[in-house]
Tab-separated table of C-alpha atoms and ligand atoms in Angstrom:
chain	number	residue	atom	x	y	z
A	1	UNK	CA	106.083	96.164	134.617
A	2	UNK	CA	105.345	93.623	131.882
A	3	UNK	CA	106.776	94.551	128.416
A	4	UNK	CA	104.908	93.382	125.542
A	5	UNK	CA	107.463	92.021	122.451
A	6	UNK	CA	105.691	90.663	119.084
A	7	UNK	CA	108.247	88.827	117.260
A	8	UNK	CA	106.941	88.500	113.460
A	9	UNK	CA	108.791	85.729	111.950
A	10	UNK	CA	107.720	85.959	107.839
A	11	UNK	CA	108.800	84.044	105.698
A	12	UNK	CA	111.456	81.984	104.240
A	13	UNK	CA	114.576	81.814	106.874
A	14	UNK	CA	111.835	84.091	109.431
A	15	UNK	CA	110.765	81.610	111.480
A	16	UNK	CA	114.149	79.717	111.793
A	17	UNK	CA	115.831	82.342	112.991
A	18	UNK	CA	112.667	84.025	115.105
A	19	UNK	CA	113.024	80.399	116.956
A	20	UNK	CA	116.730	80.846	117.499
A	21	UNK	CA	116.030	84.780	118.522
A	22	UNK	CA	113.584	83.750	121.005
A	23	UNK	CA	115.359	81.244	122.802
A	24	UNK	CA	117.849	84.129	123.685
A	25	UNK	CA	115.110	86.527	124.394
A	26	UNK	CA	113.720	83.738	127.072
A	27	UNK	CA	117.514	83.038	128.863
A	28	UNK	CA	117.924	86.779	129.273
A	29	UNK	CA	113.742	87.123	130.796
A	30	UNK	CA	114.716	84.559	133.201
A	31	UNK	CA	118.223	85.476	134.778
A	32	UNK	CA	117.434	89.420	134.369
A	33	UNK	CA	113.938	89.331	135.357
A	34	UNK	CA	112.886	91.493	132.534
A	35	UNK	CA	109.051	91.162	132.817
A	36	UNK	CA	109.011	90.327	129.057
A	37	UNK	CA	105.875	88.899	127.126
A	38	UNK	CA	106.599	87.802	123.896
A	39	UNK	CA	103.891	87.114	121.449
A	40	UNK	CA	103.898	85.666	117.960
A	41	UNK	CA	101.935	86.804	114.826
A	42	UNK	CA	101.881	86.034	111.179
A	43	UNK	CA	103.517	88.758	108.989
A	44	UNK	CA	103.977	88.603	104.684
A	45	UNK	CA	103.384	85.365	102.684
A	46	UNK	CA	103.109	83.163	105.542
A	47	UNK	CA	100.179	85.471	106.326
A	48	UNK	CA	98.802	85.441	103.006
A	49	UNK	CA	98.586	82.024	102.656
A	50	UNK	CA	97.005	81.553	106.365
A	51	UNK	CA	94.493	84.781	105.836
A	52	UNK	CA	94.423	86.293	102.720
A	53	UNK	CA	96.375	89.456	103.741
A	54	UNK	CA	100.308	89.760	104.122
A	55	UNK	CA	99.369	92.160	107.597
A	56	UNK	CA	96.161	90.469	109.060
A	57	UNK	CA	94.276	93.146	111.593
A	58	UNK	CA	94.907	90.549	114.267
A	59	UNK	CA	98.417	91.266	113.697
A	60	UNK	CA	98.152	94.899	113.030
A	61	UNK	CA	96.402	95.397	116.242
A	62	UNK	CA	99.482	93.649	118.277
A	63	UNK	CA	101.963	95.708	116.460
A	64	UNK	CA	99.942	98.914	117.439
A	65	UNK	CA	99.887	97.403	120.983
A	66	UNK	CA	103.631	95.821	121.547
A	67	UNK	CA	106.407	98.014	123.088
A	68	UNK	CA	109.064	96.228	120.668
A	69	UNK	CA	108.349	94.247	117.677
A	70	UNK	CA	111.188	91.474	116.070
A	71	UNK	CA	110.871	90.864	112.852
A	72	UNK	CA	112.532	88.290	110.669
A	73	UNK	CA	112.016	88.461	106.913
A	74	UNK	CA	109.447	88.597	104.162
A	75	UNK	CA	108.931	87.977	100.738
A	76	UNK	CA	109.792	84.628	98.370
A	77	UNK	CA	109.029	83.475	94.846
A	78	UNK	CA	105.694	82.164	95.706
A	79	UNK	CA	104.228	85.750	96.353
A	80	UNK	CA	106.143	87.780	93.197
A	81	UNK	CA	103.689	86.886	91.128
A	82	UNK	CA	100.570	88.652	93.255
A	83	UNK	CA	100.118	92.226	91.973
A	84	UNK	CA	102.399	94.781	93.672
A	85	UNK	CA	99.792	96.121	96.584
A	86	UNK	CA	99.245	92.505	97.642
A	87	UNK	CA	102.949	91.350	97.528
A	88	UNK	CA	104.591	90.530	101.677
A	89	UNK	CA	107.051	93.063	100.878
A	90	UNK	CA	104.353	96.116	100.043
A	91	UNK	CA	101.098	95.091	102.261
A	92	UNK	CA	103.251	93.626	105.357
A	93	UNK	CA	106.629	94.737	105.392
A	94	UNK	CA	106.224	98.548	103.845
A	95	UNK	CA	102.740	98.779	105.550
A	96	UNK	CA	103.684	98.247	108.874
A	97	UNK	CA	106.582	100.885	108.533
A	98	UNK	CA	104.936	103.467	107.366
A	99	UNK	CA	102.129	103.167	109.806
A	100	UNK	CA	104.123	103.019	112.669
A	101	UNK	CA	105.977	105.805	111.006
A	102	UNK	CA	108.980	104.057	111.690
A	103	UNK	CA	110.945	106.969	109.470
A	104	UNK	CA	114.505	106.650	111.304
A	105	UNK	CA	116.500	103.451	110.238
A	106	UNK	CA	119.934	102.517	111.981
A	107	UNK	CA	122.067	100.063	110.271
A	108	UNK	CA	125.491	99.358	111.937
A	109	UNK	CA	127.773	97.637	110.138
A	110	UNK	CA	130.626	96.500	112.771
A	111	UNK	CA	133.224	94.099	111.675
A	112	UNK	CA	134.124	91.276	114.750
A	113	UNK	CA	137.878	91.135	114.440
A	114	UNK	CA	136.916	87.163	114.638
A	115	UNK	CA	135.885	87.519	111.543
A	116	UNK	CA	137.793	89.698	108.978
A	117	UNK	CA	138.929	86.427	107.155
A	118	UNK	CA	135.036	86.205	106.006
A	119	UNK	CA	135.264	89.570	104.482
A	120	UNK	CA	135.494	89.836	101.000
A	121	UNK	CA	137.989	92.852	101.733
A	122	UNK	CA	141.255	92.830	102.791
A	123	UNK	CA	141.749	92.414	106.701
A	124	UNK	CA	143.180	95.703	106.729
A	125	UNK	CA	140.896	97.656	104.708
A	126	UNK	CA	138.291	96.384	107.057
A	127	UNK	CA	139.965	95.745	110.809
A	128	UNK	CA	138.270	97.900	112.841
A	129	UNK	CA	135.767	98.948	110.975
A	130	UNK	CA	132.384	100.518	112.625
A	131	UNK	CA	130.023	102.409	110.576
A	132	UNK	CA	126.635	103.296	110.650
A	133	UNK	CA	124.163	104.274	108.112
A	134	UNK	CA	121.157	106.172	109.082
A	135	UNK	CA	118.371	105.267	106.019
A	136	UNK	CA	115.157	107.160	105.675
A	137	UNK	CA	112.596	104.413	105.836
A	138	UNK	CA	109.045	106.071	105.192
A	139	UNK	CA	109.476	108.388	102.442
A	140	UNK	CA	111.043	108.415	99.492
A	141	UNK	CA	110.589	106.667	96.043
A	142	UNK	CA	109.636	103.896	97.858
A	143	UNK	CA	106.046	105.841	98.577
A	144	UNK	CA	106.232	108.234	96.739
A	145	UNK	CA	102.915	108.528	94.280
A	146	UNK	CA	101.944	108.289	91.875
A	147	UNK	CA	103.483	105.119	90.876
A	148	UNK	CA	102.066	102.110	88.752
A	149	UNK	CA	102.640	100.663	85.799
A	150	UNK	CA	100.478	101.936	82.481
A	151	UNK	CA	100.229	101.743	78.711
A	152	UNK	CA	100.524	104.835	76.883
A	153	UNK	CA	98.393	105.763	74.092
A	154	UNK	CA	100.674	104.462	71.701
A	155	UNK	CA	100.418	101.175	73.375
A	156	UNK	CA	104.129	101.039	74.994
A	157	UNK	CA	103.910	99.874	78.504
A	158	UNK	CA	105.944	102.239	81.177
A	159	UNK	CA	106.658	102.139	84.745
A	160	UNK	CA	106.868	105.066	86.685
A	161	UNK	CA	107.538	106.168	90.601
A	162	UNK	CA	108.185	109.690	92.320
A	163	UNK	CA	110.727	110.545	94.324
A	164	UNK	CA	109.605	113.040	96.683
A	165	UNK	CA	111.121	113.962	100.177
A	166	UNK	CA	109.783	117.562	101.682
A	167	UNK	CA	111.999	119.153	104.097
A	168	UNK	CA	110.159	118.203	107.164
A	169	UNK	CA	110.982	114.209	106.464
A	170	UNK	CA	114.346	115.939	105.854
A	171	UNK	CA	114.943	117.476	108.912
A	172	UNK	CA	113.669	114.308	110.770
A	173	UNK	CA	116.484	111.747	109.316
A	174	UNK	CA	118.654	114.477	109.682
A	175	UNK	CA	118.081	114.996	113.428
A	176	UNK	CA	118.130	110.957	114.087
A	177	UNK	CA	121.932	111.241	112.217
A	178	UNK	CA	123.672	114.073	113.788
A	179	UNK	CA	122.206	112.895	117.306
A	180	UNK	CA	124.135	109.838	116.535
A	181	UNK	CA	126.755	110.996	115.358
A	182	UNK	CA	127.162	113.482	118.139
A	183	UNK	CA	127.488	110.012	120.217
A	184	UNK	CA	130.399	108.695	117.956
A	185	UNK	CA	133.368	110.511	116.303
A	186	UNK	CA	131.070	113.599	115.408
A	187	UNK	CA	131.469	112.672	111.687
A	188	UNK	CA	128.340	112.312	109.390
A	189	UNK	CA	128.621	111.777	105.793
A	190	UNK	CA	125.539	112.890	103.681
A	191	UNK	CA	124.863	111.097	100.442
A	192	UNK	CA	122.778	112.150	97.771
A	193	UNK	CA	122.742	112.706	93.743
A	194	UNK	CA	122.437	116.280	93.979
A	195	UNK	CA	124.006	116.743	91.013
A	196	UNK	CA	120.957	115.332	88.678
A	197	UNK	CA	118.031	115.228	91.497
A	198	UNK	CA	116.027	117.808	92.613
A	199	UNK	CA	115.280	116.177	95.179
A	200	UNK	CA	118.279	115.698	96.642
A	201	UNK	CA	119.237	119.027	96.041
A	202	UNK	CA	116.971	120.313	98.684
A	203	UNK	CA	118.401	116.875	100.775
A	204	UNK	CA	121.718	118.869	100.999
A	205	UNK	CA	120.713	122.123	101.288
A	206	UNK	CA	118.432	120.602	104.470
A	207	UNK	CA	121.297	118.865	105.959
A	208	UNK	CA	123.855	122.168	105.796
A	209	UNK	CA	120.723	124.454	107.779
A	210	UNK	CA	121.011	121.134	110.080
A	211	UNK	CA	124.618	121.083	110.293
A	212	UNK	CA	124.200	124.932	111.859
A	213	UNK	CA	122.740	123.535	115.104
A	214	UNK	CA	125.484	120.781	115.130
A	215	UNK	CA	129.035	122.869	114.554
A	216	UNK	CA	130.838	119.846	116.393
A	217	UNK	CA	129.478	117.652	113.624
A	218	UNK	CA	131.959	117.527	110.562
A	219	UNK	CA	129.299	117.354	107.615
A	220	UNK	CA	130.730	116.547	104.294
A	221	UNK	CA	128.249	115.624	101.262
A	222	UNK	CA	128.756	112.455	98.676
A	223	UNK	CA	127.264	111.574	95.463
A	224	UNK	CA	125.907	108.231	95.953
A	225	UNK	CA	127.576	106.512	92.831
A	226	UNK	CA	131.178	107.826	94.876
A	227	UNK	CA	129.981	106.928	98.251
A	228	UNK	CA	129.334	102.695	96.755
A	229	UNK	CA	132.875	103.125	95.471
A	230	UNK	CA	134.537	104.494	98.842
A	231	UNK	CA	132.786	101.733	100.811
A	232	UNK	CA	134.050	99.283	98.987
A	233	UNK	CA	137.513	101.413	98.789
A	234	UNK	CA	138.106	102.817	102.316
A	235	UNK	CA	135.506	102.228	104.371
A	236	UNK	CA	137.564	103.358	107.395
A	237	UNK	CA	136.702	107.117	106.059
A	238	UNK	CA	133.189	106.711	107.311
A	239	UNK	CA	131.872	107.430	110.941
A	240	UNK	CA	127.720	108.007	110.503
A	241	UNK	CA	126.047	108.037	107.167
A	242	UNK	CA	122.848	109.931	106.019
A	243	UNK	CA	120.837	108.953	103.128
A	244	UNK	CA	117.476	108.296	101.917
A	245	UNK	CA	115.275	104.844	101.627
A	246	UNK	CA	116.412	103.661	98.294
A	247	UNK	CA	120.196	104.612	98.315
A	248	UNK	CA	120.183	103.205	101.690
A	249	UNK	CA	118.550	100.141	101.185
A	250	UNK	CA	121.507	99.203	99.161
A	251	UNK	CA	124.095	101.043	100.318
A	252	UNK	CA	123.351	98.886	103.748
A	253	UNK	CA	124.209	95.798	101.927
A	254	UNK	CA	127.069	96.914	100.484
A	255	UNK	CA	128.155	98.047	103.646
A	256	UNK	CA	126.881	94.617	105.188
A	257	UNK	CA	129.166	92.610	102.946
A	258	UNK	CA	132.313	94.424	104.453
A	259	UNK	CA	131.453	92.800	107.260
A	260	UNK	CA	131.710	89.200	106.205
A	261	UNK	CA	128.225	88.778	105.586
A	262	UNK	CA	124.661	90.474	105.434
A	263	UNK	CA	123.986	86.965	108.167
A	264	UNK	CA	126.046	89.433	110.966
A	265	UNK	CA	123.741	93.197	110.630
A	266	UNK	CA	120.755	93.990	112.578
A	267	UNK	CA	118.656	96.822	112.164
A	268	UNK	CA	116.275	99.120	113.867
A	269	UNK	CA	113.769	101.303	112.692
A	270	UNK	CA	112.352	103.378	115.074
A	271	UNK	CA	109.321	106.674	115.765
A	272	UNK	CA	109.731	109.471	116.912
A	273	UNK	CA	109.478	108.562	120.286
A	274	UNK	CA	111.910	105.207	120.284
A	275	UNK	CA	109.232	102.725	119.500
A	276	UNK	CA	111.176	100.510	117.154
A	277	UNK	CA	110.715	97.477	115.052
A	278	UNK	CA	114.120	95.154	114.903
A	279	UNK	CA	115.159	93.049	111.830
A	280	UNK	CA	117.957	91.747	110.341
A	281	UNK	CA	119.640	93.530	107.063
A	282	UNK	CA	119.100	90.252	105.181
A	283	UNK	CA	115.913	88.811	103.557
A	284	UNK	CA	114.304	85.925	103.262
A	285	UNK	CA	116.648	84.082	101.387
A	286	UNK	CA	114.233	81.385	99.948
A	287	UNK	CA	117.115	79.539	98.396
A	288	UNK	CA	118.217	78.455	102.093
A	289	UNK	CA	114.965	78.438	103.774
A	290	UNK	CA	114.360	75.441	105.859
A	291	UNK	CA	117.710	73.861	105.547
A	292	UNK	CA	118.563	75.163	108.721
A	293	UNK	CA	121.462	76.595	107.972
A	294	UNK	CA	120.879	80.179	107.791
A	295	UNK	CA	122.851	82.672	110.257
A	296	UNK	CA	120.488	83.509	112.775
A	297	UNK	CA	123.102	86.041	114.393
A	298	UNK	CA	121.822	89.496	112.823
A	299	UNK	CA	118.424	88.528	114.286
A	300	UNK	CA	119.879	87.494	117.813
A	301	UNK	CA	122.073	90.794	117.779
A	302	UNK	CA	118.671	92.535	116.090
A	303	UNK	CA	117.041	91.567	119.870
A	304	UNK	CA	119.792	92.932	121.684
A	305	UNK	CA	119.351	96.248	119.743
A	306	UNK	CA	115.774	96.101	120.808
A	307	UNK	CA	116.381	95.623	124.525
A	308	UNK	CA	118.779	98.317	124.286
A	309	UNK	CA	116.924	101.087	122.092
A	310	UNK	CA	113.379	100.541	122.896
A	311	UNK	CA	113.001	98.731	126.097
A	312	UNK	CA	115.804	100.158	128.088
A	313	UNK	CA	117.169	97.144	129.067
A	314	UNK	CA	121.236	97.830	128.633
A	315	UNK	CA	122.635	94.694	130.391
A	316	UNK	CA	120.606	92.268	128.875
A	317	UNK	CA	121.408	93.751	125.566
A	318	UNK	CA	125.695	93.983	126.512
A	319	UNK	CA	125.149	90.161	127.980
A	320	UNK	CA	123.971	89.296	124.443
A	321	UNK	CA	126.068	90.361	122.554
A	322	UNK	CA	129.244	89.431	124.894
A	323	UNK	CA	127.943	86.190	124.063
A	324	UNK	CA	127.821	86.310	120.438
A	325	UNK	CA	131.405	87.284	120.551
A	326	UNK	CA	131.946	84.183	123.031
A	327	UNK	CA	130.576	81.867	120.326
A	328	UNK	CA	132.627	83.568	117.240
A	329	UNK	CA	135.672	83.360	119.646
A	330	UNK	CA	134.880	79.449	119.860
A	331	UNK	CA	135.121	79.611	115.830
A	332	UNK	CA	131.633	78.431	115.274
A	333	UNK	CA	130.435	79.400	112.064
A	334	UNK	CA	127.347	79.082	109.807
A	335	UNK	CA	128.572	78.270	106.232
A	336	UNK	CA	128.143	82.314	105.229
A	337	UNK	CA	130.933	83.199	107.601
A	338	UNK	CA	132.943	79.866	107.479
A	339	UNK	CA	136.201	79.440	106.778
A	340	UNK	CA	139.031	76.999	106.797
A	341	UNK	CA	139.841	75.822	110.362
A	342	UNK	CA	136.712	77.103	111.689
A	343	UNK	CA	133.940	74.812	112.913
A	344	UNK	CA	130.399	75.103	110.632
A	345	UNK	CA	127.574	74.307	112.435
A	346	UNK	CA	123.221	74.987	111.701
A	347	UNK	CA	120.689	77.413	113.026
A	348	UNK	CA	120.208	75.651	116.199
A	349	UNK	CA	123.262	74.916	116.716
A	350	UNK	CA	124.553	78.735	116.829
A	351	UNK	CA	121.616	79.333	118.949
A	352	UNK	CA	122.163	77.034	121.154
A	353	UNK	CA	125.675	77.855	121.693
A	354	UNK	CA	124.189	81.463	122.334
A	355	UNK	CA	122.228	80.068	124.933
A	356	UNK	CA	124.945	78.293	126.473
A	357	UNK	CA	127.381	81.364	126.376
A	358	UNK	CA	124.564	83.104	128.130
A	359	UNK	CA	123.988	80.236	130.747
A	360	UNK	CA	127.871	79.783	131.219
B	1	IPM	C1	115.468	95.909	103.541
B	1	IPM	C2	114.777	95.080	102.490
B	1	IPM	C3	113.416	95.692	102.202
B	1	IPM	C4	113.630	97.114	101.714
B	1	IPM	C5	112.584	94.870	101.204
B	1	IPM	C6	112.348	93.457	101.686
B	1	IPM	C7	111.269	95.538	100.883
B	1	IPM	O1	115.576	94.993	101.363
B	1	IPM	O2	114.905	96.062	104.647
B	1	IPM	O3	116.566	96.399	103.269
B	1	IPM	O4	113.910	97.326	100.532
B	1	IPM	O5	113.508	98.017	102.534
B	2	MG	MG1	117.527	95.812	101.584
């Protein structure tokens, strides 16, 4: 049975690494017979620029129809001037999560022992380190309305968005976390501010009626100001994390940097029923685009996550990723996770050494 992947390259280092991403998606097709079609569509300012609209109904209507999509990134200095609504980050990025209700967001952050020198920690704060943050992706501050930007009567501009989370969208995240972290050590961490928002009040209070169904889960509860200090502390002390869009959207690249770099962390964001869009933790980094030199790693190991989570497709996922280890074990290395005696090599390069660790 054919299985439809869109891959979405954006902007900036998108489409470099969507090229190397692909390359591995084909090698794995071919010697696993996987029955993939993979498809192509313009996503953010690179859709923008082509049609006027950073998600173009052309490719809204093969998002709505692909079993998997790959994204790269969106968003660059070209498109912050356009007025929030229009920007690749609002009308592409946001849009397309929200309706594809793509509410449950998985962000590992696993440390390759090849690489603990490129950690800005010390190798053993950080050997062996394997945590994963679960981050609400449809709700939150990030939607909440109303939001804008306004002058008041006394002519003072202000700026102004709602955090709002009901305990439905609660529930939901919650569910996505303890089911994972019934698969791990059975140890979920909860962050929130409790202590000033409301809203996060009823955040706890949701996740300790949860925490009933789950008595092998140990639940414990962290302010979020705390939890950024413990990950950059002891990060061993975490097994699964919990937290909402904003607080996770940066606790994810805190936790990303413990890892050597934000170039190493895929992502998947994923429905109720598994259907999942895959991206890398990074952006768009326009400050490296089209040097090809940007890590396309998180987005090969971003692929692997997809064959695994929403096309069923285990070995080709483990054959992936036993071959990104085979390339770190070779000590290639794009300049974010270089380091003396290692060898630095481009985009292509460390895709093509993917491909030949796949091949080999
Ligand atoms: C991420 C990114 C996005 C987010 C941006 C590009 C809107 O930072 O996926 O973490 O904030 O969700
Ligand atoms: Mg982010």
């Amino acid at each position: 049975m054919t299985k439809n992947v869109l891959v979405l390259p954006g902007d900036g280092i998108g489409p470099e690494i969507a090229a190397e991403a692909r390359k591995v998606l084909d090698v794995v097709n071919a010697q696993f017979d996987l029955g993939l079609s993979v498809d192509e569509a313009l996503v953010g300012g690179a859709a923008i620029d082509a049609a006027g609209d950073a998600l173009p109904a052309e490719t809204w209507a093969k998002c709505e129809a692909a079993d998997a999509i790959l994204l790269g990134a969106v968003g660059g200095p070209k498109w912050d001037t356009l007025p929030p609504n229009e920007r690749p980050e609002k009308a592409g990025l946001l849009k397309i999560r929200a309706q594809l209700d793509l509410f449950g967001n998985l962000r590992p952050a696993i440390l390759s022992p090849q690489l603990a020198d490129a950690s800005s920690l010390k190798p053993e704060v950080v050997a062996g380190l394997d945590i994963l943050i679960v981050r609400e992706l449809t709700g939150g501050i990030y939607f909440g309305e109303p939001r804008g930007i306004r002058t008041l009567e006394n002519g003072v501009r202000q700026g102004y968005n709602t955090y709002v989370y009901d305990e439905d969208e609660i529930r939901r995240i919650g569910r996505v976390a303890f089911e994972a972290a019934m698969k791990r050590d059975k140890r979920l961490c909860s962050v929130d501010k409790a202590n000033v928002l409301e809203v996060t009040m009823l955040w706890r209070e949701v996740m300790e009626e949860l925490g009933k169904e789950y008595p092998e889960v140990e639940l414990s509860h962290m302010y979020v100001d705390n939890a950024a200090m413990q990950l950059v502390r002891a990060p061993k002390q975490f097994d699964v994390m919990v937290t909402g869009n904003m607080f996770g959207d940066i606790l994810s690249d805190a936790a990303a940097m413990l890892t050597g770099s934000i170039g190493m962390l895929p992502s998947a964001s994923l429905d109720q029923n598994g259907k999942g869009m895959y991206e890398p933790c990074h952006g768009s980094a326009p400050d490296i685009a089209g040097q090809g030199i940007a890590n396309p790693l998180a987005m090969i190991i971003s692929a692997a996550m997809m064959l695994r989570h929403s096309l069923g497709m285990e070995d080709a996922a483990a054959k992936i990723e036993a071959a990104v280890d085979t390339v770190l074990d070779q000590g290639l290395r794009t300049g974010d996770i270089w380091s003396e005696g290692t060898q630095k090599v481009s985009t292509s390069e460390m895709g093509d050494a993917v491909v030949a660790a796949l091949n080999a």
